[in-house]
Coordinates of C-alpha atoms in Angstrom, one line a residue:
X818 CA 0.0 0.0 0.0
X819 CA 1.4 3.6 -1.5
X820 CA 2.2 5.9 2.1
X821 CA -0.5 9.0 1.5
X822 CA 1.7 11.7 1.4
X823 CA 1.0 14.3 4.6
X824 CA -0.4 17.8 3.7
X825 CA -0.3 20.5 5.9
X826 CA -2.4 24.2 4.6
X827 CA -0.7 27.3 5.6
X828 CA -3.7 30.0 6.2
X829 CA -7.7 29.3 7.2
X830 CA -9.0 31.8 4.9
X831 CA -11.9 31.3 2.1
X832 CA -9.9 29.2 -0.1
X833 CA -8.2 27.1 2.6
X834 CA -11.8 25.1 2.6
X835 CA -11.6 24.1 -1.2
X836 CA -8.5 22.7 -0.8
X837 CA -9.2 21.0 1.9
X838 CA -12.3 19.4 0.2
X839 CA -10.1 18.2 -2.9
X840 CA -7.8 16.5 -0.5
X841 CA -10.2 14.8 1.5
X842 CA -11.5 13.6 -1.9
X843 CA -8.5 12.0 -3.2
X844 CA -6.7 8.8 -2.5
X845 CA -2.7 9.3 -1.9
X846 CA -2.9 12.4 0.2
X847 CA -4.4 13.3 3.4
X848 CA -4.6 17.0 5.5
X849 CA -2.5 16.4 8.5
X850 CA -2.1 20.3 9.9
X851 CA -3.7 23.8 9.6
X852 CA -2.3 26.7 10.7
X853 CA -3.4 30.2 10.9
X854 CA -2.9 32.7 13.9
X855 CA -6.8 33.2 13.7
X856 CA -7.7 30.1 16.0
X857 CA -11.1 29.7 16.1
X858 CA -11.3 29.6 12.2
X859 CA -8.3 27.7 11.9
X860 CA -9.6 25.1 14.6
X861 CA -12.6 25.1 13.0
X862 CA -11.3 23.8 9.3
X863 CA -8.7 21.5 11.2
X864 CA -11.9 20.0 13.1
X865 CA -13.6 19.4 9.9
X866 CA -11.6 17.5 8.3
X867 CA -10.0 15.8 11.4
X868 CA -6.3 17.6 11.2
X869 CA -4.7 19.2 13.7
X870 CA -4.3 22.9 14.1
X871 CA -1.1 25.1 14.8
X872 CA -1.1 28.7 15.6
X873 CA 2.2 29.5 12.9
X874 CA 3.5 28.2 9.3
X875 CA 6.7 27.4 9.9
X876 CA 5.7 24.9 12.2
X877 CA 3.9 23.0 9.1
X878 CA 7.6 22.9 7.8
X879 CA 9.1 20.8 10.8
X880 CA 6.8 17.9 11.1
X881 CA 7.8 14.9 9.8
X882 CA 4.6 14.0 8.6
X883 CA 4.1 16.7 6.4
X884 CA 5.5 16.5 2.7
X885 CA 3.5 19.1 1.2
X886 CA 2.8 22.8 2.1
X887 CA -0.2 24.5 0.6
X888 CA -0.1 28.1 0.9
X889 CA -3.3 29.9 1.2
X890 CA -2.0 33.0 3.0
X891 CA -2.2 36.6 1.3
X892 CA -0.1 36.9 -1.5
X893 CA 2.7 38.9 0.0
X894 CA 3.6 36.3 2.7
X895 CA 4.2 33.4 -0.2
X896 CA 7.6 33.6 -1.4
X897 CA 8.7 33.6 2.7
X898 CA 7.1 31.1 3.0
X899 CA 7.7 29.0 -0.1
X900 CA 11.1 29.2 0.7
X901 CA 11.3 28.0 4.4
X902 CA 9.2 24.6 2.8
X903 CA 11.5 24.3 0.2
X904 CA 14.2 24.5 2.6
X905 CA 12.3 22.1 4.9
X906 CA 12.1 19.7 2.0
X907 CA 8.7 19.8 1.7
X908 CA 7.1 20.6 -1.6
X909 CA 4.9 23.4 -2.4
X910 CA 1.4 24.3 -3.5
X911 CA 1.1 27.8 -3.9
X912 CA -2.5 29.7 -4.3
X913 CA -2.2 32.2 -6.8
X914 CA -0.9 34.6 -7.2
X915 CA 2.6 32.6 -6.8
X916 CA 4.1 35.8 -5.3
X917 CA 3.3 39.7 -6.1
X918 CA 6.7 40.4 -8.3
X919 CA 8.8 38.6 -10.6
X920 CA 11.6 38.6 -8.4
X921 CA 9.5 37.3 -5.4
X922 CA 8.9 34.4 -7.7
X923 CA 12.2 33.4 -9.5
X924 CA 13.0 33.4 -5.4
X925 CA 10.3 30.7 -5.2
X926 CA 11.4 29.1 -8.1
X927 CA 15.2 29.0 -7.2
X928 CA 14.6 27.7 -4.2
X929 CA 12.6 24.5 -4.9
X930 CA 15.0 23.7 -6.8
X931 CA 18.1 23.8 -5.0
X932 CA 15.8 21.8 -2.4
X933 CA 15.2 19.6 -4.9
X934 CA 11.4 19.7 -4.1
X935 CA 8.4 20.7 -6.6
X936 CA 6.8 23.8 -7.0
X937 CA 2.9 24.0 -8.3
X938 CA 0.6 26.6 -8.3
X939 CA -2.9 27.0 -8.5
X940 CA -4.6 27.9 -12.0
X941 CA -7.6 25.5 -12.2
X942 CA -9.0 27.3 -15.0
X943 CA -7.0 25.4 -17.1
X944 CA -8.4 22.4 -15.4
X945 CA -11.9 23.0 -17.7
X946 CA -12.7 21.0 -20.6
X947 CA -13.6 24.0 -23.1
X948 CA -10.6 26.0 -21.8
X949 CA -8.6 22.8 -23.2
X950 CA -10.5 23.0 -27.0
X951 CA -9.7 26.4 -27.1
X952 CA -6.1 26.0 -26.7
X953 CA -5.8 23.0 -28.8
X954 CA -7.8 25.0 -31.4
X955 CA -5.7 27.4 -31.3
X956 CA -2.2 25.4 -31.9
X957 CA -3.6 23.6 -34.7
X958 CA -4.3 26.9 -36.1
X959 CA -8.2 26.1 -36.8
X960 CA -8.9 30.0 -36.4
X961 CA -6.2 30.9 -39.0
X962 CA -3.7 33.4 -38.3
X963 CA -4.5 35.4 -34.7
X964 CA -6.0 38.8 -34.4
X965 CA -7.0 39.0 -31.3
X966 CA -7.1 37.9 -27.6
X967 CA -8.8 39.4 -25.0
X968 CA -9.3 38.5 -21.3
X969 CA -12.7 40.4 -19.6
X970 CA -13.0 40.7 -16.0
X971 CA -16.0 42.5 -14.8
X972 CA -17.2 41.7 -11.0
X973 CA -18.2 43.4 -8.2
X974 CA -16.5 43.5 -4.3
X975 CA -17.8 45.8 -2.0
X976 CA -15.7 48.2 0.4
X977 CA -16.5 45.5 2.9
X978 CA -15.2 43.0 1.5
X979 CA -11.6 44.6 1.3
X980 CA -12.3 46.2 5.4
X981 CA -13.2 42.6 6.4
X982 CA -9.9 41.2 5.3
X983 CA -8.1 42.1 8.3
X984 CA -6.5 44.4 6.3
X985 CA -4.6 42.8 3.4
X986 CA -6.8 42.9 0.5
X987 CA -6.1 45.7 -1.4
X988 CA -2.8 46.4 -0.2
X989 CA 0.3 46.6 -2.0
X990 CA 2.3 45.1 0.3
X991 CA 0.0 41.2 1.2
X992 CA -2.0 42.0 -1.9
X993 CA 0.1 42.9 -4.3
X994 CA -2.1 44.6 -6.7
X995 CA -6.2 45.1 -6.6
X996 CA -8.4 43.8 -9.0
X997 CA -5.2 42.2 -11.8
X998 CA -3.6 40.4 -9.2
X999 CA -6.5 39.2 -7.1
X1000 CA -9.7 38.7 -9.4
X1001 CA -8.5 38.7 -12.7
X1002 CA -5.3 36.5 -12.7
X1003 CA -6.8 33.7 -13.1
X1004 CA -7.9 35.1 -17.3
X1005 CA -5.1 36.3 -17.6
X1006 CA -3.1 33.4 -17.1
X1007 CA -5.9 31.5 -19.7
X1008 CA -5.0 34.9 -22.2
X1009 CA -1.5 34.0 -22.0
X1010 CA -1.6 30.1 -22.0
X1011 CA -3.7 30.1 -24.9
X1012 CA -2.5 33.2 -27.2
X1013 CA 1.5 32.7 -26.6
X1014 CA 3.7 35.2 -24.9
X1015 CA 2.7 39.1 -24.4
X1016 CA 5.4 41.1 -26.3
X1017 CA 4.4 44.8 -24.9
X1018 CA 2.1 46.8 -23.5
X1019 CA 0.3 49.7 -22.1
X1020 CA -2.0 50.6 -20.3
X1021 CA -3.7 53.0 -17.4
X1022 CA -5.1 51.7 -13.7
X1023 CA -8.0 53.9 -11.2
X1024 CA -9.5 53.0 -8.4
X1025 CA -13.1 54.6 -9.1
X1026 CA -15.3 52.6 -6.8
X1027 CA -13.1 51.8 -3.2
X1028 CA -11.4 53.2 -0.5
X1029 CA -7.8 50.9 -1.0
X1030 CA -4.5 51.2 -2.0
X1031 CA -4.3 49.2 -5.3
X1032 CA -6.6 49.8 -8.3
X1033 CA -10.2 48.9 -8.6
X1034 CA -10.0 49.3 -12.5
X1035 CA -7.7 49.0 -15.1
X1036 CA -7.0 48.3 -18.8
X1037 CA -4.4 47.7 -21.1
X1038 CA -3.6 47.3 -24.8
X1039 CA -1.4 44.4 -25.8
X1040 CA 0.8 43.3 -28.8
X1041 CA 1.6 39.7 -28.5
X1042 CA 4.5 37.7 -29.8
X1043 CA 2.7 36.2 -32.6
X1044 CA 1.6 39.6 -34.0
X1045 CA -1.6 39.9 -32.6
X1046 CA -3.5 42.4 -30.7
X1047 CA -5.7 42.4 -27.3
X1048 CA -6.9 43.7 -24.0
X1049 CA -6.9 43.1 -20.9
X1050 CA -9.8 44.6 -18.7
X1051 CA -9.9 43.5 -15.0
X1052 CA -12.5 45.6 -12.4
X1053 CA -14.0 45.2 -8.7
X1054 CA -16.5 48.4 -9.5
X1055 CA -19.1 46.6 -11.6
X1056 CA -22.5 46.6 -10.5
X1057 CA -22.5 42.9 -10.4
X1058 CA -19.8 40.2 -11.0
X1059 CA -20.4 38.9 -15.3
X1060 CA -19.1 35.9 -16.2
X1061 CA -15.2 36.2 -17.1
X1062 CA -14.8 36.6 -20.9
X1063 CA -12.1 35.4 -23.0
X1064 CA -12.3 36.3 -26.8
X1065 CA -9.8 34.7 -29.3
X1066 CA -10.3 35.8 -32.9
X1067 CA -8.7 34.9 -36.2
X1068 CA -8.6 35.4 -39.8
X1069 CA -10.8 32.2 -40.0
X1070 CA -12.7 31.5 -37.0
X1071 CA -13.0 32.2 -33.2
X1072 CA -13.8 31.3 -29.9
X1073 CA -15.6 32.5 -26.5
X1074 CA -14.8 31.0 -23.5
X1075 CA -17.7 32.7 -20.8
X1076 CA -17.6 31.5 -17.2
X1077 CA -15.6 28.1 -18.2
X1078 CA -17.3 27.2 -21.2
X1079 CA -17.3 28.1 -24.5
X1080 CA -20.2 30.6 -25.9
X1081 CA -19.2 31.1 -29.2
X1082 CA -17.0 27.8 -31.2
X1083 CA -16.3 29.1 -34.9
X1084 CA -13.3 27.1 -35.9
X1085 CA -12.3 27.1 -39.7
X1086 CA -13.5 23.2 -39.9
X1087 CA -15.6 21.2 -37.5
X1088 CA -13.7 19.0 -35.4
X1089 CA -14.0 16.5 -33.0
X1090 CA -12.7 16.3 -29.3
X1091 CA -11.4 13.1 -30.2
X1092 CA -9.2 14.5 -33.2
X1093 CA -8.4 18.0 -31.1
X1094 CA -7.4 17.1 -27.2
X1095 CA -4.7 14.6 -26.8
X1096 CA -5.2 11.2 -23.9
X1097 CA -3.7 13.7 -21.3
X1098 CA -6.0 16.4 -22.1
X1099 CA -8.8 14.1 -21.3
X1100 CA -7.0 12.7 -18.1
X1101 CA -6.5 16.5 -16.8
X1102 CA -10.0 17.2 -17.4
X1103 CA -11.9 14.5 -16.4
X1104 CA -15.2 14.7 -15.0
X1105 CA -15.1 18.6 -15.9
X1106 CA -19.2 20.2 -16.3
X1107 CA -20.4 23.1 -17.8
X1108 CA -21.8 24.2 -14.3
X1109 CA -20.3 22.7 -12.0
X1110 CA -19.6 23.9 -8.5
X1111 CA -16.4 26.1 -7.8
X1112 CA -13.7 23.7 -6.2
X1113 CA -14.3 20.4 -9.0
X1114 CA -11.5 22.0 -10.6
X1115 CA -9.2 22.1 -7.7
X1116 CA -10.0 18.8 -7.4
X1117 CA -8.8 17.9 -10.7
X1118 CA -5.7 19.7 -10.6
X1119 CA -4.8 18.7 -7.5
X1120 CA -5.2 14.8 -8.7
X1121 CA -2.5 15.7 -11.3
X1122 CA -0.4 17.3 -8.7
X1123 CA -0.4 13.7 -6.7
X1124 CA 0.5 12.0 -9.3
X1125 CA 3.4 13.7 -10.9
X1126 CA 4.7 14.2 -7.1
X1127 CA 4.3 10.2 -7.0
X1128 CA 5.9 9.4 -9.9
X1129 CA 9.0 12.4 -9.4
X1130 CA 7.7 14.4 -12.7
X1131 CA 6.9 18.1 -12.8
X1132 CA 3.3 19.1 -11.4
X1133 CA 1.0 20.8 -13.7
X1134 CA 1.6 24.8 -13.8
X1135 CA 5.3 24.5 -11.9
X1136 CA 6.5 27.9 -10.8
X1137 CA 7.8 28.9 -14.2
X1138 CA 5.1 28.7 -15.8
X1139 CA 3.0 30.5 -13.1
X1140 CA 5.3 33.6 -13.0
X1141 CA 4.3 34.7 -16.3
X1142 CA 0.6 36.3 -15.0
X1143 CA 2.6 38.2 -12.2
X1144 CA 5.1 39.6 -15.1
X1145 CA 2.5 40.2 -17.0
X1146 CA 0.5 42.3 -14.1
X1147 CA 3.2 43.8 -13.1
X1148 CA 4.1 45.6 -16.3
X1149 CA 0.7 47.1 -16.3
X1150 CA 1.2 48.3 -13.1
X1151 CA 4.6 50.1 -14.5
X1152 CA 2.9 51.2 -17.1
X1153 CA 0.5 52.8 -15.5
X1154 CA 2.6 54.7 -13.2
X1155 CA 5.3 55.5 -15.6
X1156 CA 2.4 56.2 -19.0
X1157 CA 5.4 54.5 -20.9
X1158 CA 4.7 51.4 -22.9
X1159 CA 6.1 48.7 -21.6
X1160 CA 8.1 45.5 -23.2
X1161 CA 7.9 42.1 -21.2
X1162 CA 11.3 40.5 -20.8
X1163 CA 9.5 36.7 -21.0
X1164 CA 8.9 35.5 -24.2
X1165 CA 10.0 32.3 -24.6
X1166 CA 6.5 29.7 -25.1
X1167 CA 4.9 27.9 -22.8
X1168 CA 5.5 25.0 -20.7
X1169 CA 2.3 22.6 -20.8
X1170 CA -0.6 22.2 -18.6

């Protein structure tokens, strides 16, 4: 019988719970630990799921029965942290974002591996069946040559939700960044994934509709490697959160991805899952619905993370990959502040899912 290996969740906050849930649902890995200085809610998801609870982090990265570290603390507190499991010799599961800079993250990065230990963050998007098509769609050039790629973010936080975070949201220094690197990441990352590498930018930032530090709004107009053109609009003011939007359009077809599935499949030829995703597509997405319930995609990503920690492989979305979003939110940030167009130093391809 295969040893499960030992989990142990850094931070009790919202997201803490849906990992939690995708662990409890696999075979080969079981929550041993929570910690969070907040006790009563880190009791309370230790209880739940019959774990212990510790008041501190690093105490996650001495026990013996821990091989994993899931970070699910604000943003700012990651690479610290990353790097104390790393050094530990645990591996790491990072919420995104992986850190809030580049730098932050190549520190991440560097130091798994000098550990020797694997670095995976969180982009379950990817995880989604129709989020696979239109990727695959897309290398086999069934929309002919690219035009454009946009990524949509419009939702709705209210003040109280950034004063009830006990004062992180919103902030550049646990934040990292407002409605980009908090809400919108997530499309962004898809943008990227599935168009190839952002070659520049520009691009303006406001915070219209809150009483933070980071932007509520922003905007910016990209040239990608391949050519084509885009946008990137991320908010928190909207009346109302809209389904996340991401628009690829070529000379000869195109593709709407809306809230995980695809709105609008105009390829240049039909053509048939079976002929456009490859036996690991289907394997990564397994089980994926149209509507299903947020956390089934954690779930699936977190079965590939298992298994390529099992059999010594890289995990799905390692830290180089992941570092790309936060280059790419970060130069709109610059951009911003400095009204200067901005050229991203990453451009090589992609690694895979």
């Amino acid at each position: 019988m295969v040893t499960p290996f030992g989990v142990g969740i850094a931070g009790a906050g919202v997201i803490s719970a849906a990992h939690a849930r995708a662990i409890e649902a696999l075979d080969g890995v079981r929550l041993v630990a929570v910690a969070d200085p907040v006790e009563a809610a880190s009791r309370a998801l230790a209880t739940s799921h019959q774990a212990d609870w510790v008041n501190d982090a690093a105490k996650l990265c001495g026990r013996p029965d821990i091989d994993i570290v899931v970070l699910t603390t604000p943003s700012g507190l990651h690479a610290e942290q990353a790097i104390a499991a790393a050094r530990a010799g645990k591996h790491i599961v990072s919420e995104k974002p992986m850190a809030t800079t580049p730098e932050d993250a190549d520190r991440m990065i560097n130091a798994a591996n000098e550990a020797g230990v694997k670095l995976a963050v969180i982009f379950q998007n990817r995880f989604h069946r129709d989020a696979m098509r239109l990727k695959r769609a897309m290398e086999a050039g069934l929309f002919g040559r690219p035009v454009l790629g946009n990524a949509l973010v419009h939702w709705h936080r209210s003040q109280g939700y950034y004063d009830g975070s006990d004062g992180w949201r919103g902030t550049w220094a646990l934040d990292g960044g407002g409605a980009l690197m908090n809400q919108s990441i997530h499309t962004i990352d898809l943008l990227q994934w599935i168009m190839g590498p952002i070659e520049r930018l520009s691009a303006e930032t406001a915070t219209l509709a809150h009483t933070i530090e980071t932007e509520d709004t922003a905007s910016a107009a990209l040239q990608f490697t391949n050519g084509a053109l885009g946008t990137i609009q991320g908010t928190t003011a909207a009346p109302a959160d809209a389904p996340i939007r991401l628009e690829i359009v070529g000379t000869g077809g195109r593709g709407i991805l809306e809230g995980g599935r695809l709105t609008v499949w105009e390829p240049e030829r039909e053509v048939a899952d079976d002929e456009l995703l490859t036996d690991r597509d289907r394997e990564l997405t397994e089980g994926w619905q149209a509507d299903e319930p947020f956390g089934a995609a954690h779930v699936r990503q977190w079965r590939a993370i298992v298994a390529a920690l099992r059999s010594g492989e890289e995990p799905p979305v390692p830290g180089a990959e992941a570092r790309k979003a936060v280059e790419i939110i970060r130069a709109i940030y610059e951009s911003a502040e400095t009204g200067n167009r901005v050229t991203l130093a990453t451009k090589s391809g992609e690694l895979t899912s």
